[in-house]
């Protein structure tokens, strides 16, 4: 069977026990290599086959969210271009044109099985802005409740960065965390994650199962690692991001027959990246530390700075001397030392900027009086939602 994996009965039994999934909601990401004719137009036969597998899950009561590439490749064909454009404006135009064909093909393939589908075009800004994040979550939740299958793609037409290979891996991971998915499946042209490049090293071994937070995975797949494949690097990063939301990830070859249904049933194909409560906290801190744009700034006194840096404490409002910027609860802010001006940490807020200003420098017992309600929040930023910069 194309792309399938040989393994001993004992090994299969061990991994099967560890893949005893209880799947009610799954995110599936399908890459361009599996959806297009070598990058030139959509492979409609392949898409209809993927739709069959998804339909089987729907009949079993499993909710599916699909992250699909392929818009640029379809746009290239529709415009009769000789090759994929290199200029950003032309790539964005191809994405805009090709997206029409991509969603049309998915709708036609899925409706044959009685499955309604919808389209969502997102940018990372949509998911980093608290209000838009919540609106997107609400829309996706409603679609799933209506038994509609959302088809998500990055809104390449308006993105300000160059279109990057593998970016939909990250988008899929963020979507999995956003809707509390039970499993994230990344379908690719590789059998899974290997200890070395299997094309060059016949002794390379498949990594069947590992913690998403295992550092050596980056050493293997990083730009300077053994594989040196940026595509696999983004998939491991995506696995870590999904782990932040408590969602395990399977990286697996799309060439395996009925691969989606086999993974969901617990069959040991591909590489399973697992997560636990401790890893979720680590992944969350890495996600926070990776933020480039802050929604605001908290200026803290020397006592609060010491509690954060030396004692790994949460940030209490009493140590906050100034709140800068306008932000919502859940937004990410930087925490700066009052005396030195150094950034100490970044963290996710438990208060909006308006409420934060009202309780700054105040002790917990005063919160009910100040905010006018029974207040259960006692910290400005919890230590689990805080990443030190020093």
CSV table of C-alpha atoms in Angstrom, one decimal:
chain,number,residue,atom,x,y,z
A,1,UNK,CA,0.0,0.0,0.0
A,2,UNK,CA,1.5,3.3,-1.1
A,3,UNK,CA,3.0,5.2,1.8
A,4,UNK,CA,2.0,2.6,4.4
A,5,UNK,CA,4.4,1.7,7.2
A,6,UNK,CA,5.8,-1.7,8.2
A,7,UNK,CA,5.8,-2.5,12.0
A,8,UNK,CA,5.8,-5.5,14.3
A,9,UNK,CA,2.7,-6.8,15.9
A,10,UNK,CA,4.0,-5.9,19.3
A,11,UNK,CA,4.9,-2.4,18.3
A,12,UNK,CA,1.5,-1.9,16.7
A,13,UNK,CA,-0.3,-3.1,19.8
A,14,UNK,CA,1.8,-0.7,22.0
A,15,UNK,CA,1.1,2.3,19.9
A,16,UNK,CA,-2.6,1.4,19.4
A,17,UNK,CA,-3.0,1.6,23.2
A,18,UNK,CA,-1.5,5.0,23.2
A,19,UNK,CA,-3.8,6.1,20.3
A,20,UNK,CA,-7.1,5.1,21.9
A,21,UNK,CA,-8.6,8.4,20.8
A,22,UNK,CA,-12.0,9.6,21.8
A,23,UNK,CA,-12.6,11.9,18.8
A,24,UNK,CA,-15.6,14.2,18.7
A,25,UNK,CA,-14.0,17.1,16.8
A,26,UNK,CA,-11.0,17.0,14.5
A,27,UNK,CA,-9.1,19.5,12.4
A,28,UNK,CA,-7.6,18.2,9.1
A,29,UNK,CA,-5.0,20.1,7.2
A,30,UNK,CA,-4.3,19.0,3.6
A,31,UNK,CA,-1.2,20.5,1.8
A,32,UNK,CA,-0.9,21.7,-1.7
A,33,UNK,CA,1.1,18.6,-2.8
A,34,UNK,CA,-1.9,16.5,-2.1
A,35,UNK,CA,-4.5,18.8,-3.7
A,36,UNK,CA,-2.9,20.0,-6.8
A,37,UNK,CA,-1.4,18.6,-10.0
A,38,UNK,CA,2.2,19.3,-9.2
A,39,UNK,CA,1.3,22.9,-8.3
A,40,UNK,CA,-0.7,23.5,-11.4
A,41,UNK,CA,-4.4,23.6,-10.8
A,42,UNK,CA,-6.5,21.5,-8.4
A,43,UNK,CA,-6.5,17.7,-8.5
A,44,UNK,CA,-10.3,17.3,-8.4
A,45,UNK,CA,-10.1,13.6,-8.3
A,46,UNK,CA,-8.0,13.7,-5.1
A,47,UNK,CA,-10.4,16.3,-3.5
A,48,UNK,CA,-13.4,14.0,-4.2
A,49,UNK,CA,-11.6,11.1,-2.5
A,50,UNK,CA,-10.8,13.3,0.5
A,51,UNK,CA,-14.4,14.2,0.7
A,52,UNK,CA,-15.4,10.5,0.9
A,53,UNK,CA,-13.2,10.0,3.9
A,54,UNK,CA,-14.6,13.1,5.6
A,55,UNK,CA,-18.1,11.9,4.9
A,56,UNK,CA,-17.4,8.7,6.7
A,57,UNK,CA,-16.5,10.7,9.8
A,58,UNK,CA,-19.6,12.8,9.6
A,59,UNK,CA,-21.7,9.7,9.5
A,60,UNK,CA,-20.0,8.6,12.7
A,61,UNK,CA,-20.9,11.9,14.3
A,62,UNK,CA,-17.4,13.4,14.2
A,63,UNK,CA,-17.2,17.1,13.6
A,64,UNK,CA,-14.6,18.1,11.0
A,65,UNK,CA,-12.9,21.4,10.3
A,66,UNK,CA,-10.8,21.4,7.1
A,67,UNK,CA,-7.8,23.6,6.4
A,68,UNK,CA,-7.1,23.5,2.7
A,69,UNK,CA,-4.3,24.8,0.5
A,70,UNK,CA,-4.4,25.1,-3.3
A,71,UNK,CA,-5.8,28.5,-4.1
A,72,UNK,CA,-2.6,29.9,-5.7
A,73,UNK,CA,-2.1,26.8,-7.8
A,74,UNK,CA,-5.6,27.0,-9.1
A,75,UNK,CA,-5.2,30.8,-9.8
A,76,UNK,CA,-2.1,30.1,-11.9
A,77,UNK,CA,-4.0,27.7,-14.2
A,78,UNK,CA,-7.1,30.0,-14.4
A,79,UNK,CA,-4.8,32.8,-15.6
A,80,UNK,CA,-2.9,30.6,-18.0
A,81,UNK,CA,0.4,31.5,-16.4
A,82,UNK,CA,3.5,29.5,-17.3
A,83,UNK,CA,4.7,29.3,-13.7
A,84,UNK,CA,3.9,30.4,-10.1
A,85,UNK,CA,4.5,34.1,-9.8
A,86,UNK,CA,7.3,35.4,-7.6
A,87,UNK,CA,6.0,38.9,-7.0
A,88,UNK,CA,3.8,39.3,-3.9
A,89,UNK,CA,1.0,41.2,-5.8
A,90,UNK,CA,0.8,38.5,-8.4
A,91,UNK,CA,0.7,35.8,-5.8
A,92,UNK,CA,-2.1,37.6,-3.9
A,93,UNK,CA,-4.0,38.0,-7.2
A,94,UNK,CA,-3.6,34.3,-8.0
A,95,UNK,CA,-4.8,33.4,-4.5
A,96,UNK,CA,-7.9,35.6,-5.0
A,97,UNK,CA,-8.8,34.0,-8.3
A,98,UNK,CA,-8.0,30.4,-7.3
A,99,UNK,CA,-9.9,30.6,-4.0
A,100,UNK,CA,-13.1,30.7,-6.1
A,101,UNK,CA,-12.3,27.3,-7.7
A,102,UNK,CA,-11.0,25.8,-4.5
A,103,UNK,CA,-14.1,26.4,-2.4
A,104,UNK,CA,-16.4,25.6,-5.4
A,105,UNK,CA,-14.6,22.2,-5.7
A,106,UNK,CA,-14.8,21.4,-2.0
A,107,UNK,CA,-18.5,22.4,-2.0
A,108,UNK,CA,-19.3,20.1,-4.9
A,109,UNK,CA,-17.4,17.2,-3.5
A,110,UNK,CA,-18.9,17.4,0.0
A,111,UNK,CA,-22.5,18.1,-1.1
A,112,UNK,CA,-22.6,14.8,-2.9
A,113,UNK,CA,-22.5,13.2,0.5
A,114,UNK,CA,-25.1,15.6,1.9
A,115,UNK,CA,-22.6,17.7,3.7
A,116,UNK,CA,-23.0,21.5,3.7
A,117,UNK,CA,-19.7,23.4,3.7
A,118,UNK,CA,-18.7,27.0,4.3
A,119,UNK,CA,-15.6,29.2,3.7
A,120,UNK,CA,-13.5,31.2,6.2
A,121,UNK,CA,-10.6,33.2,5.1
A,122,UNK,CA,-8.4,34.2,8.0
A,123,UNK,CA,-5.2,36.0,8.8
A,124,UNK,CA,-3.0,35.6,11.9
A,125,UNK,CA,-4.2,39.1,13.0
A,126,UNK,CA,-7.8,37.7,13.1
A,127,UNK,CA,-6.7,35.2,15.7
A,128,UNK,CA,-4.4,37.5,17.7
A,129,UNK,CA,-7.0,40.2,18.1
A,130,UNK,CA,-9.2,39.2,21.1
A,131,UNK,CA,-12.5,40.5,19.7
A,132,UNK,CA,-12.0,39.0,16.2
A,133,UNK,CA,-10.8,35.7,17.8
A,134,UNK,CA,-14.0,35.4,19.9
A,135,UNK,CA,-16.1,36.3,16.9
A,136,UNK,CA,-14.4,33.7,14.8
A,137,UNK,CA,-14.8,31.1,17.5
A,138,UNK,CA,-18.5,31.9,17.8
A,139,UNK,CA,-19.0,31.5,14.0
A,140,UNK,CA,-17.1,28.2,13.8
A,141,UNK,CA,-19.0,26.8,16.8
A,142,UNK,CA,-22.3,27.7,15.2
A,143,UNK,CA,-21.3,26.1,11.9
A,144,UNK,CA,-20.3,22.9,13.7
A,145,UNK,CA,-23.6,22.9,15.6
A,146,UNK,CA,-25.4,23.1,12.3
A,147,UNK,CA,-23.3,20.2,11.0
A,148,UNK,CA,-21.7,22.4,8.4
A,149,UNK,CA,-18.1,21.7,7.5
A,150,UNK,CA,-15.9,24.9,7.6
A,151,UNK,CA,-13.2,25.1,5.0
A,152,UNK,CA,-10.5,27.4,6.2
A,153,UNK,CA,-7.6,29.0,4.3
A,154,UNK,CA,-5.3,31.9,5.0
A,155,UNK,CA,-6.5,35.1,3.4
A,156,UNK,CA,-3.4,35.4,1.2
A,157,UNK,CA,-5.0,38.2,-0.8
A,158,UNK,CA,-4.6,40.7,2.0
A,159,UNK,CA,-1.7,39.3,4.0
A,160,UNK,CA,1.1,41.8,4.4
A,161,UNK,CA,3.9,39.2,4.6
A,162,UNK,CA,5.0,37.1,1.6
A,163,UNK,CA,3.0,33.9,1.2
A,164,UNK,CA,5.1,31.2,3.0
A,165,UNK,CA,5.1,27.5,2.4
A,166,UNK,CA,3.6,25.6,5.4
A,167,UNK,CA,1.8,28.6,6.9
A,168,UNK,CA,-1.5,26.7,6.9
A,169,UNK,CA,0.1,24.3,9.3
A,170,UNK,CA,0.1,27.1,11.9
A,171,UNK,CA,-3.4,28.2,10.9
A,172,UNK,CA,-4.7,24.7,11.4
A,173,UNK,CA,-3.0,24.4,14.8
A,174,UNK,CA,-4.5,27.8,15.9
A,175,UNK,CA,-7.9,26.6,14.7
A,176,UNK,CA,-7.6,23.3,16.6
A,177,UNK,CA,-6.8,25.2,19.8
A,178,UNK,CA,-9.6,27.7,19.2
A,179,UNK,CA,-12.4,25.1,18.9
A,180,UNK,CA,-11.0,22.7,21.5
A,181,UNK,CA,-10.4,20.0,18.9
A,182,UNK,CA,-9.6,16.4,20.1
A,183,UNK,CA,-7.1,15.8,17.3
A,184,UNK,CA,-5.2,17.7,14.6
A,185,UNK,CA,-4.1,15.8,11.5
A,186,UNK,CA,-1.5,17.2,9.2
A,187,UNK,CA,-1.5,15.4,5.9
A,188,UNK,CA,1.7,15.8,3.9
A,189,UNK,CA,3.9,14.0,1.4
A,190,UNK,CA,6.1,12.5,4.1
A,191,UNK,CA,5.2,9.3,6.1
A,192,UNK,CA,5.9,11.2,9.3
A,193,UNK,CA,8.8,12.6,11.3
A,194,UNK,CA,12.1,10.6,10.9
A,195,UNK,CA,15.4,10.7,12.9
A,196,UNK,CA,17.1,11.6,9.6
A,197,UNK,CA,16.3,12.3,6.0
A,198,UNK,CA,15.0,8.9,4.8
A,199,UNK,CA,15.9,9.8,1.2
A,200,UNK,CA,19.6,10.1,2.1
A,201,UNK,CA,19.9,7.7,5.1
A,202,UNK,CA,18.3,4.2,4.7
A,203,UNK,CA,18.8,3.7,8.5
A,204,UNK,CA,16.5,6.7,9.4
A,205,UNK,CA,13.8,5.6,11.8
A,206,UNK,CA,10.2,6.8,12.0
A,207,UNK,CA,9.4,8.6,15.2
A,208,UNK,CA,6.2,6.9,16.1
A,209,UNK,CA,5.2,8.9,19.1
A,210,UNK,CA,6.8,11.8,21.1
A,211,UNK,CA,5.9,14.7,23.2
A,212,UNK,CA,5.2,17.8,21.1
A,213,UNK,CA,7.5,19.7,23.4
A,214,UNK,CA,10.5,17.4,22.9
A,215,UNK,CA,13.4,19.8,22.0
A,216,UNK,CA,15.3,17.3,19.8
A,217,UNK,CA,12.5,17.4,17.3
A,218,UNK,CA,13.6,20.9,16.4
A,219,UNK,CA,17.2,19.7,16.1
A,220,UNK,CA,16.1,17.1,13.6
A,221,UNK,CA,13.7,19.2,11.5
A,222,UNK,CA,15.2,22.7,11.9
A,223,UNK,CA,16.8,24.7,9.2
A,224,UNK,CA,20.2,23.6,10.4
A,225,UNK,CA,19.1,20.1,11.5
A,226,UNK,CA,19.5,16.8,9.9
A,227,UNK,CA,16.4,17.1,7.6
A,228,UNK,CA,16.8,20.7,6.8
A,229,UNK,CA,13.2,20.8,5.5
A,230,UNK,CA,11.3,24.0,6.3
A,231,UNK,CA,8.1,22.2,5.6
A,232,UNK,CA,8.6,19.7,8.4
A,233,UNK,CA,9.8,22.4,10.8
A,234,UNK,CA,6.5,24.3,10.4
A,235,UNK,CA,4.6,21.0,11.2
A,236,UNK,CA,6.5,20.4,14.4
A,237,UNK,CA,6.0,24.0,15.4
A,238,UNK,CA,2.3,23.6,14.6
A,239,UNK,CA,2.2,20.5,16.8
A,240,UNK,CA,3.6,22.5,19.7
A,241,UNK,CA,1.0,25.2,19.1
A,242,UNK,CA,-1.8,22.7,19.1
A,243,UNK,CA,-0.4,21.2,22.3
A,244,UNK,CA,-0.9,24.6,23.9
A,245,UNK,CA,-4.6,24.0,23.5
A,246,UNK,CA,-4.4,20.4,24.7
A,247,UNK,CA,-4.7,18.9,21.2
A,248,UNK,CA,-2.5,16.1,20.1
A,249,UNK,CA,-1.2,16.1,16.5
A,250,UNK,CA,-0.6,13.4,13.9
A,251,UNK,CA,1.8,14.1,11.0
A,252,UNK,CA,1.2,11.5,8.4
A,253,UNK,CA,1.4,10.8,4.6
A,254,UNK,CA,-1.7,11.6,2.6
A,255,UNK,CA,-0.7,8.7,0.2
A,256,UNK,CA,-2.0,6.1,2.8
A,257,UNK,CA,-5.3,4.7,1.7
A,258,UNK,CA,-8.2,6.0,3.9
A,259,UNK,CA,-5.6,7.8,6.1
A,260,UNK,CA,-8.0,10.2,7.8
A,261,UNK,CA,-10.5,7.6,9.0
A,262,UNK,CA,-7.6,5.3,9.9
A,263,UNK,CA,-5.9,7.9,12.1
A,264,UNK,CA,-9.2,8.8,13.8
A,265,UNK,CA,-9.9,5.2,14.5
A,266,UNK,CA,-6.5,5.0,16.4
A,267,UNK,CA,-4.4,3.1,13.9
A,268,UNK,CA,-0.7,3.7,14.4
A,269,UNK,CA,0.3,5.5,11.2
A,270,UNK,CA,2.5,8.6,11.0
A,271,UNK,CA,4.0,10.4,14.0
A,272,UNK,CA,1.9,11.2,17.0
A,273,UNK,CA,2.9,14.4,19.0
A,274,UNK,CA,1.3,14.1,22.4
A,275,UNK,CA,0.6,16.7,25.1
A,276,UNK,CA,0.0,16.9,28.8
A,277,UNK,CA,-0.8,19.6,31.4
A,278,UNK,CA,2.9,20.5,32.0
A,279,UNK,CA,3.6,20.7,28.3
A,280,UNK,CA,0.5,22.8,27.7
A,281,UNK,CA,2.0,25.4,30.1
A,282,UNK,CA,5.4,25.3,28.4
A,283,UNK,CA,3.8,25.6,25.0
A,284,UNK,CA,1.7,28.5,26.2
A,285,UNK,CA,4.7,30.4,27.4
A,286,UNK,CA,6.5,29.9,24.1
A,287,UNK,CA,3.4,31.2,22.3
A,288,UNK,CA,3.4,34.3,24.5
A,289,UNK,CA,7.1,34.9,24.1
A,290,UNK,CA,6.7,34.7,20.3
A,291,UNK,CA,4.3,37.7,20.2
A,292,UNK,CA,5.7,40.6,18.2
A,293,UNK,CA,3.0,43.1,18.8
A,294,UNK,CA,1.8,44.0,22.3
A,295,UNK,CA,-1.7,45.3,23.0
A,296,UNK,CA,-0.4,47.4,25.9
A,297,UNK,CA,2.2,47.8,28.7
A,298,UNK,CA,2.1,47.3,32.4
A,299,UNK,CA,4.7,49.3,34.4
A,300,UNK,CA,5.6,47.5,37.7
A,301,UNK,CA,7.5,48.5,40.8
A,302,UNK,CA,10.7,46.8,42.1
A,303,UNK,CA,8.8,44.5,44.4
A,304,UNK,CA,6.6,43.1,41.6
A,305,UNK,CA,9.6,42.8,39.4
A,306,UNK,CA,11.4,40.7,42.0
A,307,UNK,CA,8.4,38.5,42.5
A,308,UNK,CA,8.1,37.8,38.8
A,309,UNK,CA,11.8,37.3,37.9
A,310,UNK,CA,13.2,35.7,41.1
A,311,UNK,CA,10.3,33.9,42.6
A,312,UNK,CA,8.1,32.9,39.5
A,313,UNK,CA,5.1,34.6,41.0
A,314,UNK,CA,1.9,35.9,39.3
A,315,UNK,CA,1.6,39.6,38.8
A,316,UNK,CA,-0.7,41.2,41.4
A,317,UNK,CA,-2.4,44.5,40.7
A,318,UNK,CA,-0.8,46.1,43.8
A,319,UNK,CA,2.5,46.0,42.0
A,320,UNK,CA,1.3,47.7,38.9
A,321,UNK,CA,2.0,51.4,38.9
A,322,UNK,CA,0.8,52.4,35.4
A,323,UNK,CA,-1.3,50.8,32.6
A,324,UNK,CA,-0.6,52.0,29.1
A,325,UNK,CA,-2.7,51.3,26.0
A,326,UNK,CA,-6.2,50.1,25.4
A,327,UNK,CA,-6.8,46.3,25.5
A,328,UNK,CA,-9.3,43.6,26.3
A,329,UNK,CA,-9.2,40.8,28.8
A,330,UNK,CA,-7.2,38.0,27.2
A,331,UNK,CA,-4.9,40.3,25.2
A,332,UNK,CA,-1.1,40.0,25.4
A,333,UNK,CA,0.8,42.9,27.0
A,334,UNK,CA,4.5,43.6,28.0
A,335,UNK,CA,5.5,44.0,31.6
A,336,UNK,CA,8.2,46.7,32.1
A,337,UNK,CA,10.3,47.6,35.2
A,338,UNK,CA,9.5,51.1,36.5
A,339,UNK,CA,13.1,52.0,37.4
A,340,UNK,CA,15.1,50.4,34.6
A,341,UNK,CA,12.7,50.5,31.7
A,342,UNK,CA,13.6,46.9,30.9
A,343,UNK,CA,11.0,44.5,29.6
A,344,UNK,CA,10.6,41.8,32.2
A,345,UNK,CA,8.0,39.6,30.6
A,346,UNK,CA,5.0,39.3,28.4
A,347,UNK,CA,1.7,38.0,29.6
A,348,UNK,CA,-2.0,37.5,28.9
A,349,UNK,CA,-4.3,39.8,30.8
A,350,UNK,CA,-7.0,38.9,33.2
A,351,UNK,CA,-8.4,42.4,33.1
A,352,UNK,CA,-9.3,44.9,30.4
A,353,UNK,CA,-7.2,48.1,30.3
A,354,UNK,CA,-10.1,50.0,31.9
A,355,UNK,CA,-10.5,47.6,34.8
A,356,UNK,CA,-6.7,47.2,35.1
A,357,UNK,CA,-6.3,51.0,35.7
A,358,UNK,CA,-9.0,50.9,38.3
A,359,UNK,CA,-7.4,48.1,40.4
A,360,UNK,CA,-3.7,49.1,39.8
A,361,UNK,CA,-1.9,49.7,43.2
A,362,UNK,CA,-4.9,48.2,45.0
A,363,UNK,CA,-5.1,45.1,47.2
A,364,UNK,CA,-7.4,42.2,46.4
A,365,UNK,CA,-9.9,42.9,49.2
A,366,UNK,CA,-10.7,46.2,47.5
A,367,UNK,CA,-11.7,44.8,44.1
A,368,UNK,CA,-15.4,44.2,44.9
A,369,UNK,CA,-15.8,47.8,46.0
A,370,UNK,CA,-13.9,49.3,43.1
A,371,UNK,CA,-15.4,47.2,40.3
A,372,UNK,CA,-18.8,47.1,41.8
A,373,UNK,CA,-19.4,43.3,41.5
A,374,UNK,CA,-18.4,40.0,43.1
A,375,UNK,CA,-14.9,39.8,41.7
A,376,UNK,CA,-13.2,36.4,41.5
A,377,UNK,CA,-10.0,37.6,39.6
A,378,UNK,CA,-7.2,38.2,42.0
A,379,UNK,CA,-4.1,38.5,39.7
A,380,UNK,CA,-3.4,40.8,36.8
A,381,UNK,CA,-1.4,38.1,35.0
A,382,UNK,CA,-1.2,34.5,36.1
A,383,UNK,CA,2.3,32.9,36.1
A,384,UNK,CA,1.0,30.2,33.8
A,385,UNK,CA,0.1,32.9,31.3
A,386,UNK,CA,3.4,34.8,31.6
A,387,UNK,CA,6.7,34.3,29.8
A,388,UNK,CA,9.8,36.0,31.2
A,389,UNK,CA,12.1,38.0,28.9
A,390,UNK,CA,15.1,37.9,31.1
